[in-house]
PDB file of C-alpha atoms and ligand atoms in Angstrom:
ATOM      1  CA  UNK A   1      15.838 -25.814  -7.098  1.00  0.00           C
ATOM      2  CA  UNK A   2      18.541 -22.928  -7.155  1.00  0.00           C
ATOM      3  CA  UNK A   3      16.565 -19.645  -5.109  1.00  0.00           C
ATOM      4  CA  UNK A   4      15.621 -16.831  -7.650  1.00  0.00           C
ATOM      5  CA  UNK A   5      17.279 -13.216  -6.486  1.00  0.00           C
ATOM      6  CA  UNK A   6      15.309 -11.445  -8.753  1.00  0.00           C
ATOM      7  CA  UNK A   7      11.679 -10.664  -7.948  1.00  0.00           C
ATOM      8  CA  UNK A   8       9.299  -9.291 -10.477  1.00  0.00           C
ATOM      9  CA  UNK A   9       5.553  -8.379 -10.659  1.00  0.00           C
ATOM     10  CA  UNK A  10       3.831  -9.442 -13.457  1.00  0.00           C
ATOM     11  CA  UNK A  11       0.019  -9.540 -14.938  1.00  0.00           C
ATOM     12  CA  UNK A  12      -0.247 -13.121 -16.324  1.00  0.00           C
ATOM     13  CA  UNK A  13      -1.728 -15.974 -14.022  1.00  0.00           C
ATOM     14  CA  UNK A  14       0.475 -17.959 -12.639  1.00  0.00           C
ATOM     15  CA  UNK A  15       1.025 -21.708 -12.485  1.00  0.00           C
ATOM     16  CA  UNK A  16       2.604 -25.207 -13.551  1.00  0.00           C
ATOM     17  CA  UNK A  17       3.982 -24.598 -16.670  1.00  0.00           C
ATOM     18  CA  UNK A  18       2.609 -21.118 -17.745  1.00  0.00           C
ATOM     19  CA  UNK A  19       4.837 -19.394 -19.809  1.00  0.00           C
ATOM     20  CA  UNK A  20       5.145 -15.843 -18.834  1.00  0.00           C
ATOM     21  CA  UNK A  21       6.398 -12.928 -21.626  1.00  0.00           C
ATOM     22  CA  UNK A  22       8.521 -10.143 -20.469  1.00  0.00           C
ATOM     23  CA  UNK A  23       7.552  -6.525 -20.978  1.00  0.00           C
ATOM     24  CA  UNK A  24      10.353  -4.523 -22.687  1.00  0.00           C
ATOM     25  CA  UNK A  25      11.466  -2.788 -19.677  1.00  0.00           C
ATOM     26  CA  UNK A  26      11.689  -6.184 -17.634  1.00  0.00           C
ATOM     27  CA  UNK A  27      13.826  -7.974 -20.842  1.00  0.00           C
ATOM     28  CA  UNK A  28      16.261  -4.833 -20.278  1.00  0.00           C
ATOM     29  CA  UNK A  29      16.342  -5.009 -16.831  1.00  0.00           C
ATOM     30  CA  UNK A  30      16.963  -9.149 -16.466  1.00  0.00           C
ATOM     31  CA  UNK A  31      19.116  -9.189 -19.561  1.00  0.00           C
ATOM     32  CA  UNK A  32      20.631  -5.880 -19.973  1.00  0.00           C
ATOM     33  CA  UNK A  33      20.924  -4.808 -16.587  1.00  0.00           C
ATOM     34  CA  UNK A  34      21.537  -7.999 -14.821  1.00  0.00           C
ATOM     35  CA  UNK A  35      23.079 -10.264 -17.319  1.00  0.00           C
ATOM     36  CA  UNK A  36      20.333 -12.731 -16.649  1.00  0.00           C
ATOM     37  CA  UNK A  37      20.109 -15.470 -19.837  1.00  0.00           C
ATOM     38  CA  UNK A  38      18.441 -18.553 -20.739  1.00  0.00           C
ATOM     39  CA  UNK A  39      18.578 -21.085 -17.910  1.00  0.00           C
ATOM     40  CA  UNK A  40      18.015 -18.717 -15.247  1.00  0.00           C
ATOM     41  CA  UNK A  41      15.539 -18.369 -12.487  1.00  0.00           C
ATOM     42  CA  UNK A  42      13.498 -15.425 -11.637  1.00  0.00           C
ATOM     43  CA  UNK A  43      10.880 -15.170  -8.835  1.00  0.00           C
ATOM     44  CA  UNK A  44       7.034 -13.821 -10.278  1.00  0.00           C
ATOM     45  CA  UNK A  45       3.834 -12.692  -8.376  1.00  0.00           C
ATOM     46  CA  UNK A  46       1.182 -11.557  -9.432  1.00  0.00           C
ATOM     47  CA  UNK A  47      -0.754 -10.502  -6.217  1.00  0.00           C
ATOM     48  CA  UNK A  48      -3.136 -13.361  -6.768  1.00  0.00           C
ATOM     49  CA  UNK A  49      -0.979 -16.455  -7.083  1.00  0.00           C
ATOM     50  CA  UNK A  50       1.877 -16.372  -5.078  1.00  0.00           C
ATOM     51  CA  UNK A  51       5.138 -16.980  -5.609  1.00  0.00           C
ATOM     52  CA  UNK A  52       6.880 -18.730  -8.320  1.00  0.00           C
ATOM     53  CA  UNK A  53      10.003 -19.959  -9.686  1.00  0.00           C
ATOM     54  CA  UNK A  54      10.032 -19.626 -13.542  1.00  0.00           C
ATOM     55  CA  UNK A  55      12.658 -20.250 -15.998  1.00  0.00           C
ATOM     56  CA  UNK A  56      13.949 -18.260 -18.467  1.00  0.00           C
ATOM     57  CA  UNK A  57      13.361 -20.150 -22.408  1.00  0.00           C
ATOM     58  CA  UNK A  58      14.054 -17.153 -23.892  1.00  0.00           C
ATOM     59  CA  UNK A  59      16.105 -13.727 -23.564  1.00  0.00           C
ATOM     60  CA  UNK A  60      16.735 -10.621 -25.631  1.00  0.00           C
ATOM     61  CA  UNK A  61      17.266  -7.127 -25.397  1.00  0.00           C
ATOM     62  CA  UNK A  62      13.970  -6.122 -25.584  1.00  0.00           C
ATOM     63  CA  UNK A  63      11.248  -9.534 -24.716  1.00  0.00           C
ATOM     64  CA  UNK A  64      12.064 -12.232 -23.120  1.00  0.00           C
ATOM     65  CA  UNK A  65       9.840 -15.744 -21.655  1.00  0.00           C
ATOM     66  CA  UNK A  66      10.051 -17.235 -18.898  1.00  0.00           C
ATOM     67  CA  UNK A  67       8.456 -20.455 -17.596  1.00  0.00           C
ATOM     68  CA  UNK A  68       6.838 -21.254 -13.948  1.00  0.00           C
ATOM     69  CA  UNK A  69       8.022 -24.012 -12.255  1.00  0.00           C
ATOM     70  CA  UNK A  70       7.048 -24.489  -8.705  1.00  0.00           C
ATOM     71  CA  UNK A  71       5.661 -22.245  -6.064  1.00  0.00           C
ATOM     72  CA  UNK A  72       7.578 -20.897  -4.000  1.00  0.00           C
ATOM     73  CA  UNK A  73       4.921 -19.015  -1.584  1.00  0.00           C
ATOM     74  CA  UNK A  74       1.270 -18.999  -1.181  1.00  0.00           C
ATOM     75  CA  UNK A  75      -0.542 -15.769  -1.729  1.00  0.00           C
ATOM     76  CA  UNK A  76      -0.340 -13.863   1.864  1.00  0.00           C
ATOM     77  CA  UNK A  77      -2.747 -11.518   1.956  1.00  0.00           C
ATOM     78  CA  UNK A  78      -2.773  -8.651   4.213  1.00  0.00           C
ATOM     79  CA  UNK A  79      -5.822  -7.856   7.094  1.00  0.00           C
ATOM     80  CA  UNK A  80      -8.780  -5.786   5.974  1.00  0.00           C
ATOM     81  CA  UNK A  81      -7.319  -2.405   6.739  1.00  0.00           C
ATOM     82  CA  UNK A  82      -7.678   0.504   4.222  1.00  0.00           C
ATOM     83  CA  UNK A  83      -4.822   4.075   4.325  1.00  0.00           C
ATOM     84  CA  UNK A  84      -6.904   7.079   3.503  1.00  0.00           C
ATOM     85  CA  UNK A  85      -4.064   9.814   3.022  1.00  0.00           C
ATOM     86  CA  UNK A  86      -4.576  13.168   2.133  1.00  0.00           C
ATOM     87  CA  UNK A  87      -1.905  13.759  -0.464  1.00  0.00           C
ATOM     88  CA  UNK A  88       1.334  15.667   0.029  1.00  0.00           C
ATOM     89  CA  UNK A  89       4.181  16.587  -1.695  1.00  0.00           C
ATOM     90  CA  UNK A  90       4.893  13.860  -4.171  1.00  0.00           C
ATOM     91  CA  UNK A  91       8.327  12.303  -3.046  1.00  0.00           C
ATOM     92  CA  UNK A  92       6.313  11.987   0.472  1.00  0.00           C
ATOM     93  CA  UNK A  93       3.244  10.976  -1.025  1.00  0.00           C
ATOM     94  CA  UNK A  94       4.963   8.292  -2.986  1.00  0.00           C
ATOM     95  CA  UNK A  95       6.735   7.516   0.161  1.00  0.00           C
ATOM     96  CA  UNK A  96       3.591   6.845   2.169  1.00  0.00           C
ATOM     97  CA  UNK A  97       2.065   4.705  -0.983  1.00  0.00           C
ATOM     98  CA  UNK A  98       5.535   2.815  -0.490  1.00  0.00           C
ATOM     99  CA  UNK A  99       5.297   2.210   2.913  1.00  0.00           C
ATOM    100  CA  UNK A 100       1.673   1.385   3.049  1.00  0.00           C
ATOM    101  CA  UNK A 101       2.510  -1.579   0.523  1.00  0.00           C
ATOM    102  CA  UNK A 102       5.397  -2.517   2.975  1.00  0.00           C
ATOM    103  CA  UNK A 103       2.971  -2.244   6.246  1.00  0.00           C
ATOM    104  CA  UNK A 104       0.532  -4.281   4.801  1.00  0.00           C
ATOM    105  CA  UNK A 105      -2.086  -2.194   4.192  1.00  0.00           C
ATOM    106  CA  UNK A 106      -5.184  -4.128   1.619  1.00  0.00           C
ATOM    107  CA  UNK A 107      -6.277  -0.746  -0.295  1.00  0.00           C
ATOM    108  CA  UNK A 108      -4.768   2.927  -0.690  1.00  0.00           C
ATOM    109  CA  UNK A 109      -7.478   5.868  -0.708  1.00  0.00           C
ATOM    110  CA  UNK A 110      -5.791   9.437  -1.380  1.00  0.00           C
ATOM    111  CA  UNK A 111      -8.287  11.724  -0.002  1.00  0.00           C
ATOM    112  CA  UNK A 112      -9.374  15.355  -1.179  1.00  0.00           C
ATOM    113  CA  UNK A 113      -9.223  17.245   2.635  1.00  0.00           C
ATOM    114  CA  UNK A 114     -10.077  21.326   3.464  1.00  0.00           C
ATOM    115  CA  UNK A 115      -6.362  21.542   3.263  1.00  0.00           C
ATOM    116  CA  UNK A 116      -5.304  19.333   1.103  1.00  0.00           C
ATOM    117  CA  UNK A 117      -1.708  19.879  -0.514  1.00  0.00           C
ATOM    118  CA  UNK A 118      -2.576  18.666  -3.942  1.00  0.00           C
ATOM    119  CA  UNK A 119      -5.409  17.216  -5.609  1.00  0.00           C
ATOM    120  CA  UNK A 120      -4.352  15.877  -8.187  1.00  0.00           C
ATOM    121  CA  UNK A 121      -1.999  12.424  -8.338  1.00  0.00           C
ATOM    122  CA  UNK A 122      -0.929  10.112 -10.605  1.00  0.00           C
ATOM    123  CA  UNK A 123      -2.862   7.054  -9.773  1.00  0.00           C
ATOM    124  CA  UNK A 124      -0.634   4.940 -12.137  1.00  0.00           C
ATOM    125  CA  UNK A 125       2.914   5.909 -11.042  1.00  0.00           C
ATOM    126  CA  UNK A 126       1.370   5.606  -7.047  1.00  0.00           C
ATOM    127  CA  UNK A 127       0.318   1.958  -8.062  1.00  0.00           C
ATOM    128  CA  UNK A 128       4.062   1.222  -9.712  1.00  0.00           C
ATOM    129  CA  UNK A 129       5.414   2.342  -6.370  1.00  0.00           C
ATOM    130  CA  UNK A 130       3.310   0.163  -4.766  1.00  0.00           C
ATOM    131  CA  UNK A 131       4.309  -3.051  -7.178  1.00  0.00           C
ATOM    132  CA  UNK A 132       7.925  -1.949  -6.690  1.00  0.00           C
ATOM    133  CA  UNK A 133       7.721  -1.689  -2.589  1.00  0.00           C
ATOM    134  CA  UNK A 134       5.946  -5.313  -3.214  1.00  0.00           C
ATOM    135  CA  UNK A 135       9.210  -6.736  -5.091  1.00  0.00           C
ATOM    136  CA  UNK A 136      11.777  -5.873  -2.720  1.00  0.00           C
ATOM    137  CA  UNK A 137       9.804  -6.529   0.501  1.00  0.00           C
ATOM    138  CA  UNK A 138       9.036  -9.887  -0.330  1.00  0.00           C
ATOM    139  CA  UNK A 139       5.030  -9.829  -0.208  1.00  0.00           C
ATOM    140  CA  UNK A 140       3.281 -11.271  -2.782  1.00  0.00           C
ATOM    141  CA  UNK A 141      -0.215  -8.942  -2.548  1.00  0.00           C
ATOM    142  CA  UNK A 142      -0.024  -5.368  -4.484  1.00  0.00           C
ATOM    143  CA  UNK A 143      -2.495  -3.242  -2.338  1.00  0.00           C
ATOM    144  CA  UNK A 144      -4.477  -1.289  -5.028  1.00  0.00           C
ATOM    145  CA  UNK A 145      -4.184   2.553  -5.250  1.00  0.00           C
ATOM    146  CA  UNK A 146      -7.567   4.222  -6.004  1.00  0.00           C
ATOM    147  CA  UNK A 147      -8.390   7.227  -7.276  1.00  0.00           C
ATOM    148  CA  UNK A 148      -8.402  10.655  -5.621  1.00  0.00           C
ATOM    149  CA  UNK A 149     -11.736  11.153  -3.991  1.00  0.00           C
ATOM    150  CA  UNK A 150     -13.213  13.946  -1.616  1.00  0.00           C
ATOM    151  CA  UNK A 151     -13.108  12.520   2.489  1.00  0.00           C
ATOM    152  CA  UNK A 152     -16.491  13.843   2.782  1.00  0.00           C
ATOM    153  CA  UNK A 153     -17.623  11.605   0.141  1.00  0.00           C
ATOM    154  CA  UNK A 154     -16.288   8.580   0.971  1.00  0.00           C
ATOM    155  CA  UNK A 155     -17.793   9.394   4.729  1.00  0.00           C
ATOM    156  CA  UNK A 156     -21.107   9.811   3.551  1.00  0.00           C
ATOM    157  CA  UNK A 157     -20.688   6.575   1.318  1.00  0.00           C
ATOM    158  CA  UNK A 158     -19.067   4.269   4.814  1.00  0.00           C
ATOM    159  CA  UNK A 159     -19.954   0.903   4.858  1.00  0.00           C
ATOM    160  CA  UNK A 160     -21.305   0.440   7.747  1.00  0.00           C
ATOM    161  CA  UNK A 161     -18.924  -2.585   9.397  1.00  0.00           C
ATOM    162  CA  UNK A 162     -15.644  -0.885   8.585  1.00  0.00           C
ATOM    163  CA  UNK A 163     -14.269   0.881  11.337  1.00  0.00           C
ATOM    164  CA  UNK A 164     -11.929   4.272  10.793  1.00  0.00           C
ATOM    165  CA  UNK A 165      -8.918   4.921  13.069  1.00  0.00           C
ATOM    166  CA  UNK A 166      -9.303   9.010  13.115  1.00  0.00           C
ATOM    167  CA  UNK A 167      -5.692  10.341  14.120  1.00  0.00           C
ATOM    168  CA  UNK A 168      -6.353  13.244  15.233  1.00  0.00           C
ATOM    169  CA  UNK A 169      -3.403  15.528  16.093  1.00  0.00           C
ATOM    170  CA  UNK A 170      -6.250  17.917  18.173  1.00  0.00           C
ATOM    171  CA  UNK A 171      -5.560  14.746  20.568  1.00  0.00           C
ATOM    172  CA  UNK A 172      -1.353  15.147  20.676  1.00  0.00           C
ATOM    173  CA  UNK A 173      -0.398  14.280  24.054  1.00  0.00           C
ATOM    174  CA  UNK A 174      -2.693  11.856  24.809  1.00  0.00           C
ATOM    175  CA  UNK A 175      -2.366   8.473  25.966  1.00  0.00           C
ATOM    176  CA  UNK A 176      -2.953   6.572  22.157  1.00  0.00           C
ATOM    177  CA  UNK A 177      -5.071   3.600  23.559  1.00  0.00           C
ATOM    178  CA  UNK A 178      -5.365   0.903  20.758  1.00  0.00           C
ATOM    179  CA  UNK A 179      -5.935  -2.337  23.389  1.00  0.00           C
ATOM    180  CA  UNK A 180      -9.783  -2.017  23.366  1.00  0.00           C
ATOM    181  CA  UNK A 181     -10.261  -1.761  19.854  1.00  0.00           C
ATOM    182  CA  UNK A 182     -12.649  -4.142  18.296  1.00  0.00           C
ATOM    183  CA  UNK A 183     -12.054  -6.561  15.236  1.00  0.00           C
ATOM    184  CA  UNK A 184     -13.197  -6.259  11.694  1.00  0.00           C
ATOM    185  CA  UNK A 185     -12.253  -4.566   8.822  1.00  0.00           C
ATOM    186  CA  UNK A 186     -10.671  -1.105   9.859  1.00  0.00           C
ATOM    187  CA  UNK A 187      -9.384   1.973   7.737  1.00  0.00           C
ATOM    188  CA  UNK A 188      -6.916   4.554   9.046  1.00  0.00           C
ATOM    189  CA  UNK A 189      -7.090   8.356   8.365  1.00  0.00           C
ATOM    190  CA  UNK A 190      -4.128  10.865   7.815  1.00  0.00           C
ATOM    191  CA  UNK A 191      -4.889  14.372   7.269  1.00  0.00           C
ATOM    192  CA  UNK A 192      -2.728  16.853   5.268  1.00  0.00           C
ATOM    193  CA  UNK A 193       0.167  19.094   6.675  1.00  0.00           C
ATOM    194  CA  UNK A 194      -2.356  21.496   7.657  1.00  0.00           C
ATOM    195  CA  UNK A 195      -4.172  18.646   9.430  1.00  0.00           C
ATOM    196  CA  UNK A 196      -7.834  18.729   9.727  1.00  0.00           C
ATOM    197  CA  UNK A 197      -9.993  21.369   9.251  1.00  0.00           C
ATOM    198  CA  UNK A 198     -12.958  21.689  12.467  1.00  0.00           C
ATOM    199  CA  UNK A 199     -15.744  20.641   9.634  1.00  0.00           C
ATOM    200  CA  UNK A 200     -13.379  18.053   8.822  1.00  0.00           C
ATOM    201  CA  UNK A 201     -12.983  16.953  12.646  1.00  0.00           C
ATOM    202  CA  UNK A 202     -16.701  17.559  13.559  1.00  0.00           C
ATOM    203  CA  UNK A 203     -17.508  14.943  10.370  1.00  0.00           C
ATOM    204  CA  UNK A 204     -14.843  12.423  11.537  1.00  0.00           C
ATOM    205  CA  UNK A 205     -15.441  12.715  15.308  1.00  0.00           C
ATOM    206  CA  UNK A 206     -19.486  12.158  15.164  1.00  0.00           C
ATOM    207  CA  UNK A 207     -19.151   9.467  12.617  1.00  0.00           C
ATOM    208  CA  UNK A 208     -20.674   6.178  14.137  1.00  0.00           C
ATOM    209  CA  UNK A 209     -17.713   4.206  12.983  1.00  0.00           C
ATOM    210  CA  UNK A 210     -14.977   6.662  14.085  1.00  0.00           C
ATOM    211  CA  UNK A 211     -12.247   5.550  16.914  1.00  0.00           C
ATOM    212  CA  UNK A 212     -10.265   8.725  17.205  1.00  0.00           C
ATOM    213  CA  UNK A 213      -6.502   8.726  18.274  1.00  0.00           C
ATOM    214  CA  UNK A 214      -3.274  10.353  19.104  1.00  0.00           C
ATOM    215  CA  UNK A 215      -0.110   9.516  18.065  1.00  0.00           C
ATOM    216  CA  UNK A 216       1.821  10.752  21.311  1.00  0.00           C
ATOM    217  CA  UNK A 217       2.877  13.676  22.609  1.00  0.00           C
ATOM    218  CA  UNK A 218       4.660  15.341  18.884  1.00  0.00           C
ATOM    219  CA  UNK A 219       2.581  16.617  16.183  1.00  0.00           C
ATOM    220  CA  UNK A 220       4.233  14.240  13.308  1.00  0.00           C
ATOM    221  CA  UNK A 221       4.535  15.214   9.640  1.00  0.00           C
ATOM    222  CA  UNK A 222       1.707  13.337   7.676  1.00  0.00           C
ATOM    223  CA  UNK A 223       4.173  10.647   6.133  1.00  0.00           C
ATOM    224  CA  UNK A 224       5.565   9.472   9.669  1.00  0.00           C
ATOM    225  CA  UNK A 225       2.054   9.663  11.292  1.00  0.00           C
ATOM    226  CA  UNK A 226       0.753   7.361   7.977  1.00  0.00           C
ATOM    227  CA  UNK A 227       3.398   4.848   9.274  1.00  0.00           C
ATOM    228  CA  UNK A 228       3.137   4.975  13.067  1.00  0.00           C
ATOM    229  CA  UNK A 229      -0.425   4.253  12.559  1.00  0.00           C
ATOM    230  CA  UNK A 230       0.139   1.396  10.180  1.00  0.00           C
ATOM    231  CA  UNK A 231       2.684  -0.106  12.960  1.00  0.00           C
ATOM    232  CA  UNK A 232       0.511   0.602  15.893  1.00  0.00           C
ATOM    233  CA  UNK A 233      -2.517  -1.219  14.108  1.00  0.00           C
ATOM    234  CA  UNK A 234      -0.781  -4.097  12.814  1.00  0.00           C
ATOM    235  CA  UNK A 235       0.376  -5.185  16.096  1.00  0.00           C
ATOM    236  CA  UNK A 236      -2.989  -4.531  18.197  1.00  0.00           C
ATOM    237  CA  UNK A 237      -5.110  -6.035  15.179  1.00  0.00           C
ATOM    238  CA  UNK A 238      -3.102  -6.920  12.407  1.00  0.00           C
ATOM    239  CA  UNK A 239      -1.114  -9.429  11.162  1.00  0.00           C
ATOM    240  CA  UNK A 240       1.704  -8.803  13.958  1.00  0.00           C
ATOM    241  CA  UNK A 241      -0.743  -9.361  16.916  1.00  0.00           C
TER     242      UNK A 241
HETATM  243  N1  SAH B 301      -0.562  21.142  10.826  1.00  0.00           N
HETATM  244  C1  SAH B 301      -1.187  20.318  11.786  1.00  0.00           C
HETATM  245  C2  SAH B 301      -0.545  18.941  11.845  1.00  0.00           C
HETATM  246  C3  SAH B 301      -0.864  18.023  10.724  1.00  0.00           C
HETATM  247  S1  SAH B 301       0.030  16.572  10.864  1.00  0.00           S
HETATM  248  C4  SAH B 301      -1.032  20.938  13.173  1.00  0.00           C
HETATM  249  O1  SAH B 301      -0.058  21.616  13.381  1.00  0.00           O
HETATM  250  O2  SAH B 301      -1.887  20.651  14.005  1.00  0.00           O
HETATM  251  C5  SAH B 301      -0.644  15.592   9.582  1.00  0.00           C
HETATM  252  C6  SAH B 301      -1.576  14.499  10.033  1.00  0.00           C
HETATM  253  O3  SAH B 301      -0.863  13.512  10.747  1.00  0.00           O
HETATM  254  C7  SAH B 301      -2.696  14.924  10.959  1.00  0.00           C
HETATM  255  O4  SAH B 301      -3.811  15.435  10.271  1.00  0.00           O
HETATM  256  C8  SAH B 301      -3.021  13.643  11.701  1.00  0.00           C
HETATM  257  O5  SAH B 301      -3.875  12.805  10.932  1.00  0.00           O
HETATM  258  C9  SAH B 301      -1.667  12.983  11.805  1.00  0.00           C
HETATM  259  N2  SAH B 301      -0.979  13.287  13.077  1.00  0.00           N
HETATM  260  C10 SAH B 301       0.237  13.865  13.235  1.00  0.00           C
HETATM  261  N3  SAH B 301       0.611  13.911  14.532  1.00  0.00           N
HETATM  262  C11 SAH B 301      -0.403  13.355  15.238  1.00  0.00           C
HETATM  263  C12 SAH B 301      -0.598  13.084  16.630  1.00  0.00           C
HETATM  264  N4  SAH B 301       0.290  13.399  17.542  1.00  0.00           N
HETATM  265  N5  SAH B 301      -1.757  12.468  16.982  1.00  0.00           N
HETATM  266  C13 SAH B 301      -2.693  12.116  16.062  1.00  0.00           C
HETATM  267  N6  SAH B 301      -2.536  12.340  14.720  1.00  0.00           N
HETATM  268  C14 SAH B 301      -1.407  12.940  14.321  1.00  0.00           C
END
């Protein structure tokens, strides 16, 4: 079967047969934009199925259907490891929502911090960056984007076997030791541009689940420091070990 160059997320389950409807903005893109017609293939997930070859029956400018036909890859689904991110400025905060998806972060927490930039997001464009980082890198999971919620909040709320990876940029210039680290399900914490404030490092420090670490010897910006924690987990614990 000819290999699908066009990836798209979609809602419906997926499977043998299943006939899948385009939204309008899909029909325009596959039809409109790239001359796709019927006889085609495009490549669907749905962050629960995999991935799978469907067919296109039927294409105009605004719907179209498409058929599966086989599966192409199994659902991969990415370790237990939560961002918490205290949102930014919103091309970096959509940025960091991009890369988590990329990383392979399961679950997206913006955080309310002391020093929070902004408080308020849009939860639904932060999940269509996260379905759109999904398409082009290939995965077939859609990490989900919560809500904006206050850090101290979701501290006081832990559960108890998840541990947090505090970066702490109090700690810049220290060796970041990740070797010793134990398994389970982990979440990683970013502060804002104005970092942490000392309530906010007090909180996260004495926390019985808290591993706190440096990043090496720069202070980085929160959107790097979201990503060189996402690398540096993945391949002590994650899915790169
Ligand atoms: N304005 C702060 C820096 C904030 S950087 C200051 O000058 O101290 C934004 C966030 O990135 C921090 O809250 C921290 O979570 C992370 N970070 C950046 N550099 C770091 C480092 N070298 N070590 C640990 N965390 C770091």
């Amino acid at each position: 079967m000819e290999r699908a160059k066009i990836r798209l997320f979609v809602e419906q389950p997926l499977g043998q047969g299943n006939s899948v409807p385009m939204t309008q903005p899909q029909a325009n893109y596959l039809f409109n934009v790239m001359r796709l017609g019927v006889g085609d293939v495009v490549a669907l997930f749905n962050g629960q199925d995999g991935e799978w070859t469907a067919r296109v029956v039927d294409a105009a400018k605004r719907r179209g259907m498409v058929v599966c036909e086989q599966q192409t890859l199994p659902l991969q689904t990415p370790p237990d490891l939560w961002l918490l991110f205290a949102p930014i400025k919103k091309a970096r905060t959509d940025f960091i929502v991009e890369k988590a998806a990329e990383m392979g972060a399961a679950k997206v927490f913006p955080v309310q911090t002391d020093y929070t930039n902004s408080d308020r997001i849009r939860q639904d464009k932060l999940q269509a960056h996260a379905i759109e980082a999904a398409e082009q890198c290939g995965g077939t999971y859609v990490p989900e984007v919560a809500n904006i919620k206050k850090l101290s909040a979701m501290l006081d709320a832990w559960p108890e076997d998840r541990h947090l990876l505090f970066c702490d940029e109090s700690m810049v210039g220290e060796p970041s030791r990740l070797q010793d680290l134990p398994q389970g399900p982990w979440a990683i914490v970013i502060g804002p541009e104005g970092g942490f404030s000392d309530r906010e490092r007090d909180a996260l420090r004495s926390h019985p689940n808290s591993h706190p670490i440096s990043l090496g010897p720069r202070i980085l910006r929160a959107d790097t420091a979201a990503v060189a924690a996402l690398a540096l987990w993945q391949s002590a614990l994650g899915d790169w070990a």
